[in-house]
Amino acid sequence: MRSHEELEGGFRAGWGWWRRAVGAWRMEGLGSLEGISTWLEEGNMEDCVFCGIAEGRVPSEILYSDERVVAFRDIEPQAPVHFLVVPRRHVESAFHLKGEDGDLLAAMFAAARQVCSELGVESSGARILTNVGPDAGQVVMHFHLHVLGGRPMGWPPG
Ligand code: 5GP
Ligand code: ZN
């Protein structure tokens, strides 16, 4: 017999799956069966930890949240301030953004600035970067900005 928590977790995961599928149907223009299968083959509906965080299924320290964007502390911080800014919509990387995503990017940078201000590092500044693909060391295949601050950053990066 499954516990109440297990059932509730399963229900929330299932609900999140449907929300992503229906959201993608509208946002990505998946009009044809071929479009849908390509989109599925790209791994868009595989379990994604940052979708989980955005949907509240995976615990994290949320620093900012609105209808399109979520920011939360990195689990392995590389600086006194290190948080990630993600779109709620599953986008694999910066190379998968679309022409109409300009407003989304602006909203992500605005969220980064607001959190930096709240954490007291807006005037000292921050390094904002995004890893794309294997050479950059992208590990989580959900587009995210790293925001690092609270100490001087070296250059060139490693
Ligand atoms: P990437 O290498 O893909 O650019 O960065 C992924 C980042 O996500 C890493 O800095 C890693 O520490 C962070 N990360 C991975 N899994 C989790 C998680 O479950 N929760 C949080 N808060 N951060 C995570
Ligand atoms: Zn995702």
mmCIF file of C-alpha atoms and ligand atoms in Angstrom:
data_model
loop_
_atom_site.group_PDB
_atom_site.id
_atom_site.type_symbol
_atom_site.label_atom_id
_atom_site.label_comp_id
_atom_site.label_asym_id
_atom_site.label_seq_id
_atom_site.Cartn_x
_atom_site.Cartn_y
_atom_site.Cartn_z
ATOM 1 C CA MET A 1 0.000 0.000 0.000
ATOM 2 C CA ARG A 2 1.474 3.339 -1.033
ATOM 3 C CA SER A 3 1.727 6.122 1.491
ATOM 4 C CA HIS A 4 -0.243 9.320 1.114
ATOM 5 C CA GLU A 5 3.038 11.206 0.433
ATOM 6 C CA GLU A 6 4.008 8.780 -2.346
ATOM 7 C CA LEU A 7 0.599 9.089 -3.976
ATOM 8 C CA GLU A 8 0.651 12.863 -3.692
ATOM 9 C CA GLY A 9 4.226 12.984 -5.102
ATOM 10 C CA GLY A 10 3.154 10.783 -8.009
ATOM 11 C CA PHE A 11 0.123 12.914 -8.686
ATOM 12 C CA ARG A 12 2.177 16.130 -8.641
ATOM 13 C CA ALA A 13 4.794 14.618 -10.959
ATOM 14 C CA GLY A 14 2.052 13.486 -13.356
ATOM 15 C CA TRP A 15 0.373 16.864 -13.234
ATOM 16 C CA GLY A 16 3.717 18.565 -13.930
ATOM 17 C CA TRP A 17 4.233 16.283 -16.937
ATOM 18 C CA TRP A 18 0.864 17.243 -18.406
ATOM 19 C CA ARG A 19 1.417 20.924 -17.725
ATOM 20 C CA ARG A 20 4.741 20.785 -19.580
ATOM 21 C CA ALA A 21 3.252 18.793 -22.447
ATOM 22 C CA VAL A 22 0.291 21.140 -22.918
ATOM 23 C CA GLY A 23 2.489 24.238 -22.415
ATOM 24 C CA ALA A 24 4.909 22.973 -25.046
ATOM 25 C CA TRP A 25 2.056 22.164 -27.418
ATOM 26 C CA ARG A 26 1.079 25.828 -27.339
ATOM 27 C CA MET A 27 4.516 27.456 -27.043
ATOM 28 C CA GLU A 28 6.539 25.310 -29.436
ATOM 29 C CA GLY A 29 3.887 25.106 -32.133
ATOM 30 C CA LEU A 30 3.842 21.306 -32.099
ATOM 31 C CA GLY A 31 1.118 21.098 -34.698
ATOM 32 C CA SER A 32 2.002 17.804 -36.366
ATOM 33 C CA LEU A 33 2.709 14.297 -35.127
ATOM 34 C CA GLU A 34 6.169 14.611 -36.677
ATOM 35 C CA GLY A 35 6.817 17.802 -34.702
ATOM 36 C CA ILE A 36 5.702 16.100 -31.504
ATOM 37 C CA SER A 37 7.873 13.023 -32.014
ATOM 38 C CA THR A 38 10.985 15.113 -32.827
ATOM 39 C CA TRP A 39 10.342 17.190 -29.734
ATOM 40 C CA LEU A 40 9.993 14.048 -27.591
ATOM 41 C CA GLU A 41 13.149 12.547 -29.139
ATOM 42 C CA GLU A 42 15.058 15.680 -28.080
ATOM 43 C CA GLY A 43 14.385 14.497 -24.519
ATOM 44 C CA ASN A 44 12.070 17.352 -23.655
ATOM 45 C CA MET A 45 9.753 15.259 -21.472
ATOM 46 C CA GLU A 46 12.450 13.298 -19.691
ATOM 47 C CA ASP A 47 12.731 13.855 -16.009
ATOM 48 C CA CYS A 48 14.431 17.221 -15.587
ATOM 49 C CA VAL A 49 15.659 18.401 -12.196
ATOM 50 C CA PHE A 50 15.181 22.116 -12.967
ATOM 51 C CA CYS A 51 11.617 21.515 -14.220
ATOM 52 C CA GLY A 52 11.162 19.700 -10.904
ATOM 53 C CA ILE A 53 12.460 22.714 -8.966
ATOM 54 C CA ALA A 54 10.319 25.134 -11.016
ATOM 55 C CA GLU A 55 7.226 22.982 -10.355
ATOM 56 C CA GLY A 56 8.011 22.647 -6.636
ATOM 57 C CA ARG A 57 8.533 18.862 -6.806
ATOM 58 C CA VAL A 58 12.274 19.094 -6.071
ATOM 59 C CA PRO A 59 13.255 21.072 -2.975
ATOM 60 C CA SER A 60 15.545 24.099 -3.383
ATOM 61 C CA GLU A 61 16.110 27.507 -1.855
ATOM 62 C CA ILE A 62 13.993 29.667 -4.129
ATOM 63 C CA LEU A 63 15.160 33.285 -4.294
ATOM 64 C CA TYR A 64 12.787 34.601 -6.964
ATOM 65 C CA SER A 65 9.740 33.294 -8.760
ATOM 66 C CA ASP A 66 7.259 34.668 -11.264
ATOM 67 C CA GLU A 67 5.094 33.211 -14.030
ATOM 68 C CA ARG A 68 8.049 32.707 -16.410
ATOM 69 C CA VAL A 69 11.239 32.654 -14.335
ATOM 70 C CA VAL A 70 12.572 30.976 -11.169
ATOM 71 C CA ALA A 71 15.873 31.668 -9.355
ATOM 72 C CA PHE A 72 17.325 29.375 -6.685
ATOM 73 C CA ARG A 73 20.646 28.825 -4.923
ATOM 74 C CA ASP A 74 23.128 26.476 -6.585
ATOM 75 C CA ILE A 75 23.497 23.282 -4.552
ATOM 76 C CA GLU A 76 27.332 23.458 -4.913
ATOM 77 C CA PRO A 77 28.137 27.171 -4.662
ATOM 78 C CA GLN A 78 31.395 28.344 -6.277
ATOM 79 C CA ALA A 79 31.272 31.840 -4.736
ATOM 80 C CA PRO A 80 29.687 33.484 -1.665
ATOM 81 C CA VAL A 81 26.706 34.261 -3.916
ATOM 82 C CA HIS A 82 25.894 31.600 -6.502
ATOM 83 C CA PHE A 83 22.390 31.131 -7.781
ATOM 84 C CA LEU A 84 20.763 29.930 -10.982
ATOM 85 C CA VAL A 85 18.055 31.627 -13.028
ATOM 86 C CA VAL A 86 15.896 29.348 -15.194
ATOM 87 C CA PRO A 87 12.876 29.717 -17.448
ATOM 88 C CA ARG A 88 9.876 27.709 -16.201
ATOM 89 C CA ARG A 89 9.494 26.427 -19.745
ATOM 90 C CA HIS A 90 11.879 23.567 -20.518
ATOM 91 C CA VAL A 91 14.528 24.903 -22.928
ATOM 92 C CA GLU A 92 17.565 22.669 -23.321
ATOM 93 C CA SER A 93 20.253 25.352 -23.645
ATOM 94 C CA ALA A 94 20.913 28.879 -24.879
ATOM 95 C CA PHE A 95 21.298 27.364 -28.356
ATOM 96 C CA HIS A 96 17.670 26.209 -28.201
ATOM 97 C CA LEU A 97 16.203 29.668 -27.611
ATOM 98 C CA LYS A 98 13.876 31.054 -30.252
ATOM 99 C CA GLY A 99 13.630 34.482 -31.834
ATOM 100 C CA GLU A 100 10.624 35.364 -29.700
ATOM 101 C CA ASP A 101 12.455 34.562 -26.449
ATOM 102 C CA GLY A 102 13.917 38.072 -26.129
ATOM 103 C CA ASP A 103 11.411 39.062 -23.420
ATOM 104 C CA LEU A 104 12.127 35.856 -21.525
ATOM 105 C CA LEU A 105 15.870 36.604 -21.524
ATOM 106 C CA ALA A 106 15.231 40.162 -20.374
ATOM 107 C CA ALA A 107 13.042 38.795 -17.551
ATOM 108 C CA MET A 108 15.828 36.376 -16.528
ATOM 109 C CA PHE A 109 18.414 39.182 -16.345
ATOM 110 C CA ALA A 110 15.967 41.406 -14.444
ATOM 111 C CA ALA A 111 15.433 38.559 -11.929
ATOM 112 C CA ALA A 112 19.228 38.147 -11.617
ATOM 113 C CA ARG A 113 19.604 41.850 -10.865
ATOM 114 C CA GLN A 114 16.779 41.849 -8.319
ATOM 115 C CA VAL A 115 18.231 38.868 -6.430
ATOM 116 C CA CYS A 116 21.744 40.441 -6.527
ATOM 117 C CA SER A 117 20.249 43.598 -5.054
ATOM 118 C CA GLU A 118 18.491 41.619 -2.297
ATOM 119 C CA LEU A 119 21.704 39.723 -1.504
ATOM 120 C CA GLY A 120 23.718 42.972 -1.376
ATOM 121 C CA VAL A 121 25.954 42.384 -4.409
ATOM 122 C CA GLU A 122 24.322 44.570 -7.052
ATOM 123 C CA SER A 123 26.950 47.323 -6.749
ATOM 124 C CA SER A 124 29.947 44.959 -6.370
ATOM 125 C CA GLY A 125 28.766 43.142 -9.497
ATOM 126 C CA ALA A 126 28.403 39.555 -10.611
ATOM 127 C CA ARG A 127 29.528 37.174 -13.301
ATOM 128 C CA ILE A 128 26.572 35.863 -15.283
ATOM 129 C CA LEU A 129 27.236 32.925 -17.574
ATOM 130 C CA THR A 130 25.580 29.987 -19.208
ATOM 131 C CA ASN A 131 27.239 26.708 -20.152
ATOM 132 C CA VAL A 132 26.200 25.222 -23.490
ATOM 133 C CA GLY A 133 27.049 21.632 -24.374
ATOM 134 C CA PRO A 134 29.905 19.293 -23.452
ATOM 135 C CA ASP A 135 32.963 21.567 -23.904
ATOM 136 C CA ALA A 136 31.431 24.157 -21.586
ATOM 137 C CA GLY A 137 30.552 21.414 -19.112
ATOM 138 C CA GLN A 138 26.776 21.752 -19.218
ATOM 139 C CA VAL A 139 25.457 19.101 -16.836
ATOM 140 C CA VAL A 140 21.805 20.000 -16.440
ATOM 141 C CA MET A 141 20.080 20.131 -19.817
ATOM 142 C CA HIS A 142 17.652 22.895 -18.844
ATOM 143 C CA PHE A 143 18.860 26.391 -19.826
ATOM 144 C CA HIS A 144 20.127 28.327 -16.797
ATOM 145 C CA LEU A 145 22.106 31.455 -16.005
ATOM 146 C CA HIS A 146 24.742 31.050 -13.325
ATOM 147 C CA VAL A 147 25.009 34.247 -11.258
ATOM 148 C CA LEU A 148 28.209 34.422 -9.190
ATOM 149 C CA GLY A 149 29.198 37.246 -6.870
ATOM 150 C CA GLY A 150 30.524 38.283 -3.505
ATOM 151 C CA ARG A 151 34.195 37.948 -4.520
ATOM 152 C CA PRO A 152 36.390 39.110 -7.415
ATOM 153 C CA MET A 153 36.269 36.674 -10.358
ATOM 154 C CA GLY A 154 39.369 35.520 -12.215
ATOM 155 C CA TRP A 155 39.891 35.750 -15.953
ATOM 156 C CA PRO A 156 40.320 33.727 -18.118
ATOM 157 C CA PRO A 157 37.810 31.222 -16.755
ATOM 158 C CA GLY A 158 39.010 27.628 -16.313
HETATM 159 P P1 5GP B 1 25.892 23.342 -15.528
HETATM 160 O O1 5GP B 1 27.185 22.594 -15.335
HETATM 161 O O2 5GP B 1 24.847 22.496 -16.201
HETATM 162 O O3 5GP B 1 26.063 24.695 -16.140
HETATM 163 O O4 5GP B 1 25.418 23.675 -14.068
HETATM 164 C C1 5GP B 1 24.514 22.935 -13.347
HETATM 165 C C2 5GP B 1 24.517 23.521 -11.953
HETATM 166 O O5 5GP B 1 23.377 23.054 -11.285
HETATM 167 C C3 5GP B 1 25.725 23.123 -11.107
HETATM 168 O O6 5GP B 1 26.384 24.294 -10.644
HETATM 169 C C4 5GP B 1 25.125 22.295 -9.982
HETATM 170 O O7 5GP B 1 25.776 22.505 -8.748
HETATM 171 C C5 5GP B 1 23.690 22.757 -9.954
HETATM 172 N N1 5GP B 1 22.739 21.731 -9.572
HETATM 173 C C6 5GP B 1 22.664 20.456 -10.055
HETATM 174 N N2 5GP B 1 21.650 19.795 -9.484
HETATM 175 C C7 5GP B 1 21.054 20.676 -8.624
HETATM 176 C C8 5GP B 1 19.949 20.562 -7.739
HETATM 177 O O8 5GP B 1 19.291 19.526 -7.632
HETATM 178 N N3 5GP B 1 19.627 21.665 -7.017
HETATM 179 C C9 5GP B 1 20.325 22.834 -7.116
HETATM 180 N N4 5GP B 1 19.923 23.871 -6.356
HETATM 181 N N5 5GP B 1 21.386 22.974 -7.946
HETATM 182 C C10 5GP B 1 21.745 21.903 -8.680
HETATM 183 ZN ZN ZN B 2 13.538 21.170 -17.628
#
